């Protein structure tokens, strides 16, 4: 029973929390407060429930609208909340054109190649404008793409990714960027689901000192998409070194083209930004869920842009003169919201870093920060842990100064937080621990940096305009300070929330709203709390501490992987009979997957087979899915109804007590598996 399992997980996560004592507060420093975008405590009142939803007008007013909206929030079709209805705008215009009058010679994007001897590229807003226009002309006139069409992008961290997204946005073409570290197969699944006829990719990119052949993934992606009935007509290839092809994989005649060749015909062409409805779709971002199939979170233009711009201004404290570096990959939602759309809408200079933070050594990020005079820094606990492990004293060697730092994606241990604060931030920078999700478009919980005290290991209260609450399994609110963990929900709609799951509206309603919806007929948003899928506790001060996923999702290095996806990849290995994946704590990545398999009759367990299974997970999904360990077991622990008891496997993998196993159909197997530890 699903509920039974959820209970177990919450209890175990809550036990972790018990070991974490209440931490002392840290005050934001006065220098930060003196320049902060938001220091007026009235904001909390202003964005309070009494002024909802009109409070969000403040965020929408940060944008330039072609036509002002009539209705701030339309709740007539729950839970499809429509924001700024009647309004018209263009995201590309808001991120580029409108800045030209004042900032055309200001850097929009600093591109930092991984090889340190390659110079940093400083692309101004004017240059970005020219390039986005030319590529939009290619998309429109060469590809014939128009408003509402989808294209899949499988691009690495190069400035052409920003150009491609903004060119799509200029036309109202829906982009679906797939993380470049994902396999060709994972890309194919997303092409098929989005029904894309075009794939935009790059020939190669640097990762950990190697120039990788990325084009070969396009061939796999198109081949597998074809098998599943989706024909890719054209693959458009950006070259890592313009004019030169840097991959070994040959081009496919008639299908593959170099973008730089086509661009020659579109020199200096200008494309008028298409005026789009607030509720038109800006992009899809696929994320993992409890079933094997990834789901495409479908984000709006008006609501999403308002929300990421507002939170970039007030929570990231971005001013136009800031140099802002978010080290996430643009292939994840963090990069969409807080490398591209939010910072550029505010006319900041945003850094795109191609490489691995610890390559060639753990001083690299700090050298980049010094060279570019970065003053806002944004990364994940996984990156912080890795940098601390390899270079605990590196930050002190470089002359950079951050005013603001963000942590995102996973819970941060208080001692890791302190290293970030003391050593990386040199006790000068405020820290925001931002909790949110692919589906939510932007931050849900965080301290407001110029207003709130920080507390290591806690995300903070809901950001202005977000009203979170913790519910028990029956839907009763757990009051703050009660010490009990439960399911965190957001009681109200907000503009950043996805509109639906692409092509699967039932899943949208079921996954996020069915759990606590009081009345499916109700048109009152109060009856539709958003179920986030995380366990959490609320301290007496109203700060939330996020404990982790309560569903079958593993958060590896701040990124979501579905256990079902990993298991089906494992089952693709011929010798495997059954597979079960569990999360196991890891000192750097937070959690890593362990895969347990039982073999088909007559097959012998060997080291070679373990490697084959591990390699299959990496090739089917991506290196991020490589299991921490492959366990070949004689049989799976099962309930009497035949369900694999992942909880028992998880305990064994962690070297912990497996608890009460007497209700299993085969309790004796537990001892046998333990011997493998
Ligand atoms: C899941 C969402 C948010 C963008 C990157 C990940 C976990 C996220 C925090 C945080 C503790 C966090 C949650 C959430 N998570 N931020 N600050 N503290 N946990 O986006 O891949 O959609 O993953 O990441 O479990 O549900 P995502």
XYZ file of C-alpha atoms and ligand atoms in Angstrom:
704
model
C 0.000 0.000 0.000
C 1.352 3.364 -1.034
C 0.364 5.106 2.181
C 2.010 2.486 4.308
C 5.218 3.072 2.411
C 4.999 6.835 2.663
C 4.618 6.542 6.411
C 7.724 4.451 6.688
C 9.745 6.887 4.650
C 8.611 9.921 6.572
C 9.472 8.256 9.837
C 12.942 7.376 8.657
C 13.593 10.850 7.247
C 12.211 12.397 10.417
C 14.647 10.358 12.450
C 17.477 11.977 10.535
C 16.055 15.337 11.493
C 16.109 14.480 15.157
C 19.889 14.318 15.052
C 20.008 17.854 13.698
C 19.818 20.240 16.607
C 18.331 23.708 16.245
C 21.035 25.935 14.803
C 21.900 29.477 15.845
C 20.938 32.398 13.595
C 23.255 34.420 11.380
C 22.450 38.076 10.691
C 22.764 39.500 7.175
C 25.516 42.118 7.256
C 24.759 45.835 7.160
C 26.675 46.416 3.935
C 24.432 43.950 2.164
C 21.278 45.431 3.659
C 22.329 48.948 2.629
C 22.188 47.976 -1.053
C 19.490 45.273 -1.012
C 16.473 45.413 -3.326
C 14.143 44.469 -0.524
C 14.484 45.616 3.066
C 10.989 46.848 3.860
C 9.290 44.392 6.240
C 5.906 45.585 4.949
C 6.475 43.305 1.966
C 5.370 40.324 4.045
C 2.053 42.014 4.742
C 1.783 43.263 1.182
C 2.219 39.725 -0.178
C 0.026 38.286 2.563
C -3.217 36.444 2.008
C -5.350 39.589 2.333
C -3.736 41.031 -0.776
C -3.651 37.837 -2.792
C -3.619 37.537 -5.817
C -3.211 41.248 -6.630
C 0.145 41.316 -4.816
C 1.651 39.571 -7.826
C 1.004 42.638 -9.937
C 4.312 43.897 -8.479
C 6.159 41.031 -10.184
C 4.318 41.364 -13.492
C 5.105 45.081 -13.497
C 8.818 44.256 -13.648
C 8.167 43.130 -17.228
C 7.295 45.063 -20.355
C 3.891 44.021 -21.687
C 2.643 44.639 -25.217
C -0.827 44.611 -23.763
C -1.706 44.885 -20.110
C -3.737 42.019 -18.621
C -7.354 42.243 -17.497
C -7.558 39.454 -14.903
C -4.722 38.843 -12.463
C -5.770 35.294 -11.574
C -8.438 33.212 -13.277
C -9.499 30.231 -11.142
C -12.425 29.066 -13.273
C -10.808 25.741 -14.258
C -9.057 24.321 -11.171
C -6.279 23.424 -10.763
C -5.285 25.226 -13.969
C -4.549 28.636 -12.581
C -4.228 31.293 -15.264
C -2.221 34.396 -14.513
C -2.360 37.861 -16.060
C -5.074 36.779 -18.461
C -5.496 38.968 -21.516
C -1.912 40.212 -21.236
C 0.491 39.948 -24.166
C 4.282 39.895 -24.080
C 7.435 38.291 -25.413
C 10.113 36.724 -23.186
C 12.971 37.350 -25.642
C 12.004 41.027 -25.880
C 11.957 41.242 -22.090
C 15.385 39.636 -21.746
C 17.083 41.579 -24.541
C 15.420 44.291 -26.641
C 14.139 46.400 -23.833
C 17.621 46.703 -22.317
C 19.305 48.030 -25.457
C 18.517 51.691 -24.937
C 20.394 51.755 -21.672
C 22.665 48.711 -21.648
C 23.544 47.676 -25.187
C 27.290 47.672 -24.442
C 26.936 45.887 -21.140
C 27.846 42.195 -20.937
C 24.790 39.957 -21.013
C 26.702 36.684 -20.931
C 30.207 35.871 -19.765
C 31.031 32.501 -21.289
C 33.783 30.712 -19.384
C 35.172 27.793 -21.421
C 36.487 24.883 -19.405
C 40.055 25.066 -20.785
C 41.674 27.842 -18.832
C 43.815 28.991 -21.726
C 40.727 29.758 -23.807
C 39.702 33.359 -23.271
C 36.411 34.205 -21.589
C 33.828 35.481 -24.083
C 31.991 38.636 -23.011
C 28.840 38.924 -25.082
C 27.083 42.284 -24.858
C 23.335 42.769 -24.954
C 23.701 44.189 -28.475
C 25.636 41.111 -29.625
C 23.134 38.800 -27.985
C 20.359 40.734 -29.715
C 21.980 40.299 -33.130
C 22.657 36.600 -32.666
C 19.200 35.812 -31.296
C 17.597 37.620 -34.225
C 19.678 35.777 -36.795
C 18.985 32.404 -35.251
C 15.285 33.204 -34.881
C 15.309 33.886 -38.630
C 16.841 30.439 -39.193
C 14.184 28.799 -37.065
C 11.379 30.672 -38.787
C 12.517 30.754 -42.412
C 14.841 27.783 -42.788
C 13.007 25.377 -40.459
C 9.523 26.805 -40.919
C 8.868 26.816 -37.188
C 6.116 28.935 -35.715
C 4.263 29.682 -32.502
C 3.238 26.552 -30.587
C 5.665 24.176 -32.367
C 8.053 22.207 -30.166
C 11.782 21.716 -30.632
C 14.090 19.578 -28.541
C 17.475 20.978 -27.545
C 20.260 18.734 -26.294
C 22.868 21.347 -25.687
C 25.868 21.740 -23.413
C 26.833 24.854 -21.446
C 27.798 27.145 -24.315
C 26.341 30.584 -25.053
C 24.568 29.179 -28.117
C 22.198 27.455 -25.708
C 21.034 30.841 -24.432
C 20.799 32.113 -28.009
C 18.722 29.111 -29.028
C 16.292 29.395 -26.115
C 15.817 33.122 -26.627
C 15.385 32.682 -30.384
C 12.640 30.113 -29.752
C 11.028 32.433 -27.222
C 11.097 35.242 -29.789
C 8.857 33.192 -32.081
C 6.720 31.466 -29.467
C 8.346 28.145 -30.391
C 8.294 25.893 -27.318
C 11.796 24.766 -26.386
C 12.478 21.563 -24.517
C 16.104 21.513 -23.442
C 17.468 18.138 -22.330
C 20.479 18.115 -19.974
C 23.569 17.431 -22.128
C 24.789 14.801 -19.683
C 21.702 12.722 -20.451
C 22.082 9.866 -22.920
C 20.827 9.767 -26.500
C 18.110 7.395 -25.306
C 16.915 9.823 -22.607
C 16.896 12.542 -25.266
C 14.844 10.276 -27.565
C 12.166 9.742 -24.901
C 11.789 13.506 -24.593
C 11.734 14.040 -28.376
C 8.962 11.472 -28.671
C 6.902 12.896 -25.843
C 7.238 16.469 -27.134
C 6.693 15.313 -30.749
C 9.646 17.394 -31.926
C 10.598 17.326 -35.597
C 13.795 19.261 -34.953
C 16.712 18.542 -32.673
C 19.198 21.295 -31.913
C 22.509 20.135 -30.548
C 26.248 20.859 -30.515
C 29.116 18.863 -31.954
C 31.176 18.750 -28.774
C 31.967 20.284 -25.415
C 34.582 20.089 -22.691
C 34.005 18.113 -19.554
C 36.760 17.308 -17.054
C 39.557 18.081 -19.512
C 38.146 16.090 -22.442
C 36.449 17.360 -25.574
C 33.466 15.021 -25.790
C 31.814 13.916 -29.021
C 28.251 15.033 -28.400
C 26.961 14.552 -31.950
C 26.972 10.775 -31.522
C 24.150 11.189 -28.994
C 22.039 12.913 -31.648
C 22.305 9.820 -33.841
C 21.200 7.574 -30.997
C 18.401 9.985 -30.098
C 17.038 10.188 -33.656
C 17.331 6.440 -34.168
C 15.455 5.581 -31.018
C 12.857 8.283 -31.565
C 12.236 6.832 -35.039
C 11.676 3.377 -33.501
C 9.046 4.911 -31.288
C 7.351 6.605 -34.218
C 8.758 10.118 -34.032
C 10.671 11.192 -37.120
C 13.282 13.900 -36.642
C 13.530 15.819 -39.903
C 16.571 17.922 -39.153
C 19.390 17.992 -36.665
C 20.823 21.493 -36.352
C 24.370 21.444 -35.034
C 26.195 24.303 -33.328
C 29.969 23.994 -33.523
C 31.970 24.374 -30.316
C 34.571 26.105 -32.479
C 32.595 27.949 -35.173
C 33.580 26.874 -38.663
C 35.286 23.714 -37.451
C 33.731 20.312 -36.777
C 35.050 18.848 -33.531
C 33.337 15.457 -33.361
C 34.356 12.137 -34.903
C 30.805 11.022 -35.764
C 29.982 11.676 -39.423
C 27.029 13.841 -40.456
C 23.877 12.180 -41.714
C 23.183 13.382 -45.273
C 20.023 15.365 -45.633
C 19.339 15.397 -41.915
C 22.308 17.060 -40.213
C 23.307 20.661 -40.865
C 25.798 23.054 -39.332
C 24.061 26.129 -38.018
C 27.050 28.300 -38.854
C 26.657 27.408 -42.526
C 22.972 28.356 -42.607
C 23.526 31.523 -40.606
C 25.532 32.985 -43.490
C 22.235 33.498 -45.323
C 20.665 35.326 -42.400
C 23.338 37.878 -41.542
C 21.857 40.858 -39.791
C 18.259 39.749 -40.337
C 15.934 41.063 -37.645
C 12.895 39.166 -36.423
C 10.150 41.070 -34.695
C 9.321 39.446 -31.334
C 5.934 37.731 -31.646
C 3.386 39.147 -29.246
C 2.140 36.160 -27.251
C -0.553 35.471 -24.698
C 0.471 35.400 -21.084
C -0.828 31.814 -20.914
C 0.992 30.608 -24.034
C 3.768 28.088 -23.422
C 7.381 29.214 -23.069
C 9.078 25.845 -22.585
C 8.901 22.254 -21.388
C 11.247 20.908 -18.764
C 11.183 17.173 -18.211
C 11.565 15.766 -14.749
C 11.396 12.361 -13.126
C 8.414 11.072 -11.277
C 7.178 7.875 -9.736
C 6.522 6.114 -13.037
C 9.178 5.359 -15.622
C 8.060 8.041 -18.037
C 9.527 11.500 -17.462
C 6.974 14.276 -17.339
C 7.195 17.558 -19.211
C 6.435 20.467 -16.911
C 4.777 23.032 -19.188
C 5.591 26.603 -18.208
C 3.722 29.734 -19.248
C 5.185 32.973 -20.556
C 3.528 35.674 -18.441
C 3.264 33.887 -15.111
C 6.656 32.206 -15.307
C 8.519 35.302 -16.486
C 6.898 37.455 -13.794
C 7.744 34.964 -11.105
C 11.393 34.350 -12.039
C 11.992 38.058 -12.540
C 10.436 38.957 -9.188
C 12.293 36.277 -7.264
C 15.575 37.082 -9.058
C 15.205 40.675 -7.967
C 14.122 40.141 -4.379
C 15.568 36.771 -3.340
C 18.691 36.716 -5.547
C 19.028 40.475 -5.022
C 20.061 40.996 -8.632
C 20.693 44.565 -9.777
C 21.616 45.397 -13.388
C 25.205 46.159 -12.355
C 25.745 42.765 -10.720
C 27.876 39.958 -12.103
C 25.892 36.902 -11.321
C 27.130 33.327 -11.503
C 24.847 30.364 -11.128
C 26.957 27.233 -11.548
C 23.975 24.965 -12.286
C 23.458 23.548 -15.767
C 20.960 25.284 -18.029
C 19.639 21.801 -18.763
C 17.873 21.883 -15.408
C 15.158 24.255 -14.250
C 17.639 26.187 -12.088
C 19.510 27.215 -15.197
C 16.371 28.201 -17.096
C 15.008 30.358 -14.291
C 18.168 31.633 -12.663
C 20.848 31.716 -15.377
C 18.752 32.784 -18.346
C 15.271 34.172 -17.871
C 15.385 35.857 -14.436
C 18.863 37.462 -14.535
C 18.574 38.574 -18.171
C 15.116 40.060 -17.607
C 16.844 42.228 -14.979
C 19.686 43.195 -17.367
C 22.359 41.545 -15.221
C 25.555 39.944 -16.538
C 25.116 36.188 -16.226
C 27.985 33.686 -16.280
C 27.790 30.479 -18.295
C 30.514 28.071 -17.174
C 31.202 25.086 -19.394
C 33.158 22.871 -17.095
C 33.477 20.861 -13.931
C 33.980 23.096 -10.856
C 36.871 21.030 -9.493
C 38.737 20.867 -12.817
C 41.680 21.287 -13.161
C 41.698 21.987 -9.407
C 39.383 23.260 -6.694
C 40.628 26.825 -7.133
C 38.970 27.199 -10.545
C 35.643 28.715 -9.442
C 37.437 31.254 -7.275
C 39.777 32.256 -10.101
C 36.734 32.798 -12.320
C 35.044 34.798 -9.570
C 38.148 36.957 -9.184
C 38.630 37.514 -12.903
C 35.006 38.458 -13.575
C 34.447 40.188 -10.237
C 31.410 37.993 -9.614
C 29.371 39.280 -6.681
C 26.432 36.850 -6.609
C 27.134 33.124 -6.538
C 24.647 30.264 -6.774
C 25.337 26.537 -6.506
C 24.288 23.228 -4.955
C 25.329 21.474 -1.727
C 26.909 18.732 -3.858
C 29.269 21.237 -5.510
C 30.002 22.863 -2.150
C 30.831 19.503 -0.551
C 33.090 18.559 -3.464
C 34.926 21.902 -3.387
C 35.349 21.671 0.360
C 36.711 18.165 0.154
C 39.353 18.891 -2.497
C 40.171 22.494 -1.722
C 39.097 23.565 1.760
C 41.570 26.472 1.816
C 41.337 27.545 -1.819
C 38.806 30.414 -1.549
C 41.090 32.392 0.791
C 43.785 32.486 -1.890
C 41.703 34.535 -4.307
C 40.616 38.102 -4.181
C 36.905 37.953 -4.893
C 34.001 39.147 -2.795
C 30.477 37.795 -2.896
C 27.628 39.832 -1.464
C 25.145 37.012 -1.874
C 25.235 33.227 -2.229
C 22.535 30.672 -2.932
C 22.285 26.996 -2.180
C 19.692 24.919 -4.004
C 18.551 21.440 -4.837
C 19.068 19.358 -1.714
C 19.284 19.790 2.021
C 22.610 21.272 3.113
C 24.235 19.952 6.278
C 24.858 22.757 8.804
C 28.625 22.150 8.834
C 28.758 22.388 5.039
C 26.655 25.572 5.270
C 29.210 27.035 7.706
C 32.120 26.327 5.370
C 30.158 28.004 2.567
C 29.489 30.998 4.812
C 32.898 31.363 6.479
C 35.268 30.280 3.743
C 33.549 30.765 0.389
C 31.544 33.797 1.478
C 34.357 35.129 3.709
C 31.678 36.014 6.273
C 30.593 38.862 3.982
C 27.910 37.185 1.911
C 24.336 36.454 2.883
C 23.162 32.932 2.060
C 19.736 31.919 0.825
C 18.796 28.241 0.939
C 16.132 28.064 -1.748
C 13.681 25.176 -1.845
C 11.631 24.626 -5.009
C 11.113 22.252 -7.925
C 11.063 21.918 -11.704
C 7.303 22.175 -11.553
C 7.215 25.345 -9.486
C 9.177 27.579 -11.886
C 10.874 29.504 -9.097
C 11.608 29.594 -5.383
C 8.986 28.495 -2.858
C 10.813 28.792 0.441
C 13.806 30.944 1.326
C 14.742 33.734 3.630
C 14.460 37.228 2.136
C 18.172 38.094 2.225
C 17.902 41.689 3.424
C 15.164 40.984 5.945
C 15.495 37.604 7.566
C 18.131 35.964 9.712
C 19.720 32.852 8.250
C 19.604 29.460 9.923
C 21.997 26.783 8.641
C 20.234 23.702 7.309
C 16.815 25.363 7.071
C 15.388 26.819 3.919
C 13.324 29.500 5.667
C 9.670 30.546 5.479
C 7.638 30.723 2.271
C 8.930 33.512 0.011
C 6.563 36.507 -0.271
C 3.265 35.358 -1.776
C 3.809 31.644 -1.018
C 1.876 30.123 1.879
C 3.325 26.699 2.747
C 1.880 24.353 5.315
C 2.684 20.895 6.636
C -0.090 18.336 6.538
C -0.286 14.884 8.035
C -1.513 11.948 5.975
C -5.140 12.747 6.757
C -4.782 16.347 5.673
C -4.628 17.882 9.148
C -2.237 20.800 9.455
C 0.754 20.163 11.708
C 1.299 23.372 13.659
C 4.728 24.961 13.598
C 7.029 23.841 16.373
C 5.150 20.574 16.948
C 8.312 18.660 16.053
C 6.502 16.290 13.709
C 7.376 15.775 10.071
C 4.691 15.694 7.419
C 4.028 16.564 3.786
C 4.758 20.108 2.741
C 2.088 21.730 0.563
C 1.596 25.221 -0.845
C -1.890 26.388 0.005
C -2.199 28.923 -2.816
C -1.586 29.319 -6.556
C 1.399 31.410 -7.708
C 2.458 32.612 -11.162
C 5.513 30.335 -11.547
C 3.629 27.058 -11.220
C 3.572 24.980 -14.414
C 0.281 25.025 -16.296
C 0.106 21.258 -16.720
C 2.125 18.183 -17.654
C 2.614 18.186 -21.415
C 0.163 15.739 -22.973
C -0.892 14.296 -19.627
C -3.244 16.584 -17.798
C -4.604 13.722 -15.690
C -1.147 13.148 -14.289
C -0.879 16.846 -13.485
C -4.094 16.722 -11.451
C -3.373 13.383 -9.835
C 0.231 13.857 -8.808
C 0.047 17.385 -7.443
C -3.523 17.996 -6.342
C -5.515 14.788 -5.836
C -3.841 13.998 -2.541
C -5.316 16.898 -0.571
C -8.092 18.227 -2.793
C -11.232 18.621 -0.741
C -13.765 18.877 -3.545
C -13.005 18.273 -7.235
C -15.900 20.583 -8.190
C -14.666 23.479 -6.114
C -13.585 26.649 -7.915
C -12.036 28.031 -4.740
C -8.261 27.791 -4.765
C -8.255 27.183 -1.003
C -9.488 23.665 -1.747
C -6.526 22.811 -3.975
C -3.260 22.677 -2.005
C -0.222 21.886 -4.170
C 1.371 18.636 -3.010
C 5.156 18.944 -3.462
C 6.173 15.383 -2.612
C 8.682 16.380 0.062
C 8.713 15.602 3.757
C 9.392 18.611 5.984
C 9.230 19.987 9.516
C 8.345 23.536 10.535
C 10.317 25.015 13.432
C 8.717 27.358 16.003
C 10.085 30.354 14.059
C 8.217 29.290 10.901
C 11.357 28.164 9.073
C 10.992 24.927 7.145
C 13.513 22.150 7.046
C 13.127 19.947 3.988
C 13.800 16.285 4.703
C 13.652 14.812 1.208
C 11.342 13.089 -1.218
C 8.543 10.920 0.061
C 7.906 9.323 -3.329
C 10.041 6.997 -5.429
C 12.362 9.758 -6.478
C 16.052 9.888 -5.608
C 17.784 13.232 -5.362
C 21.298 12.633 -6.707
C 23.564 15.678 -6.523
C 20.473 17.879 -6.455
C 18.829 16.217 -9.443
C 15.864 13.978 -9.574
C 16.020 10.414 -10.806
C 12.994 8.137 -10.655
C 13.620 4.706 -9.149
C 11.318 3.228 -11.782
C 13.386 4.746 -14.585
C 16.557 3.278 -13.117
C 14.932 -0.088 -12.564
C 13.651 -0.341 -16.111
C 17.143 0.488 -17.384
C 18.501 -2.321 -15.173
C 15.914 -4.710 -16.560
C 17.215 -4.088 -20.062
C 20.208 -6.252 -19.172
C 19.267 -9.719 -20.406
C 20.552 -11.612 -17.399
C 18.492 -9.564 -14.927
C 15.253 -10.999 -13.627
C 14.205 -8.391 -11.107
C 15.607 -5.008 -10.141
C 15.042 -2.653 -7.239
C 16.690 0.700 -6.702
C 17.087 2.467 -3.356
C 18.679 5.754 -2.296
C 21.754 5.567 -0.068
C 23.381 8.515 1.709
C 26.593 9.758 0.104
C 29.080 12.243 1.599
C 29.325 14.310 -1.607
C 26.215 13.738 -3.694
C 23.688 13.634 -0.866
C 22.128 10.437 -2.168
C 23.244 7.851 -4.701
C 21.213 4.958 -6.121
C 22.102 1.364 -5.270
C 20.601 -1.244 -7.545
C 19.656 -4.697 -6.285
C 19.111 -7.346 -8.926
C 18.171 -10.992 -8.893
C 19.276 -12.982 -11.931
C 17.355 -15.198 -14.280
C 17.698 -18.928 -13.519
C 21.054 -20.462 -14.373
C 22.946 -17.157 -14.571
C 26.039 -16.787 -12.404
C 26.788 -13.532 -10.580
C 30.088 -12.076 -11.799
C 31.951 -8.785 -11.509
C 31.643 -8.394 -15.276
C 27.869 -8.621 -15.007
C 27.808 -5.982 -12.276
C 29.786 -3.692 -14.536
C 27.436 -4.379 -17.418
C 24.468 -3.385 -15.273
C 26.184 -0.240 -14.069
C 27.210 0.719 -17.612
C 23.695 0.121 -18.889
C 22.250 2.578 -16.381
C 24.817 5.154 -17.483
C 24.186 4.615 -21.190
C 20.397 4.444 -20.909
C 20.018 7.495 -18.679
C 23.361 9.256 -18.284
C 26.478 9.078 -16.101
C 24.507 10.730 -13.278
C 22.558 7.458 -12.953
C 25.628 5.267 -12.366
C 24.791 3.277 -9.247
C 26.971 3.585 -6.153
C 26.830 -0.199 -5.957
C 25.296 -3.111 -7.830
C 24.096 -5.862 -5.499
C 23.409 -9.246 -7.034
C 21.106 -11.009 -4.589
C 19.749 -14.569 -4.529
C 16.190 -13.216 -4.208
C 14.346 -10.023 -3.308
C 12.719 -9.540 0.087
C 9.004 -9.503 -0.667
C 5.678 -8.966 1.009
C 3.118 -11.732 0.873
C 1.480 -9.959 -2.027
C 4.773 -10.117 -3.913
C 5.874 -6.490 -3.598
C 9.613 -5.898 -3.300
C 10.388 -4.323 0.092
C 12.671 -1.486 -0.912
C 12.754 -0.230 2.659
C 14.533 -3.410 3.752
C 17.009 -3.146 0.876
C 17.641 0.506 1.688
C 18.465 -0.344 5.293
C 20.834 -3.130 4.263
C 22.588 -0.933 1.712
C 23.138 1.694 4.400
C 24.448 -0.911 6.844
C 21.507 -0.272 9.135
C 19.108 -2.521 10.962
C 16.461 -3.791 8.556
C 13.791 -3.502 11.251
C 10.888 -5.874 11.599
C 10.969 -8.355 8.730
C 8.637 -10.979 10.170
C 5.800 -9.983 7.878
C 7.842 -10.747 4.765
C 7.004 -13.769 2.667
C 10.709 -14.754 2.754
C 12.297 -13.268 5.910
C 15.292 -15.631 5.701
C 16.570 -13.823 2.602
C 17.388 -10.735 4.668
C 20.260 -12.475 6.468
C 21.613 -13.779 3.181
C 21.620 -10.336 1.581
C 23.227 -8.820 4.677
C 26.194 -11.155 4.219
C 26.968 -9.329 0.966
C 27.432 -6.023 2.789
C 13.491 18.486 -5.351
C 13.218 19.170 -6.655
C 14.994 23.351 -7.244
C 15.708 23.266 -8.501
C 16.676 22.141 -8.564
C 16.069 20.783 -8.293
C 14.810 18.928 -3.484
C 15.291 21.357 -3.892
C 16.008 22.004 -1.942
C 16.501 22.651 -0.761
C 16.229 20.622 0.370
C 15.663 20.641 -1.858
C 13.407 18.609 -3.035
C 12.569 18.948 -4.248
N 15.230 20.268 -3.097
N 15.770 22.404 -3.216
N 16.876 23.933 -0.762
N 16.593 21.921 0.368
N 15.773 19.958 -0.698
O 14.831 20.663 -8.940
O 15.066 18.375 -9.887
O 12.806 19.463 -9.641
O 14.093 18.658 -7.629
O 14.801 18.819 -4.911
O 13.321 17.250 -2.722
O 11.340 18.272 -4.293
P 14.169 19.258 -9.099
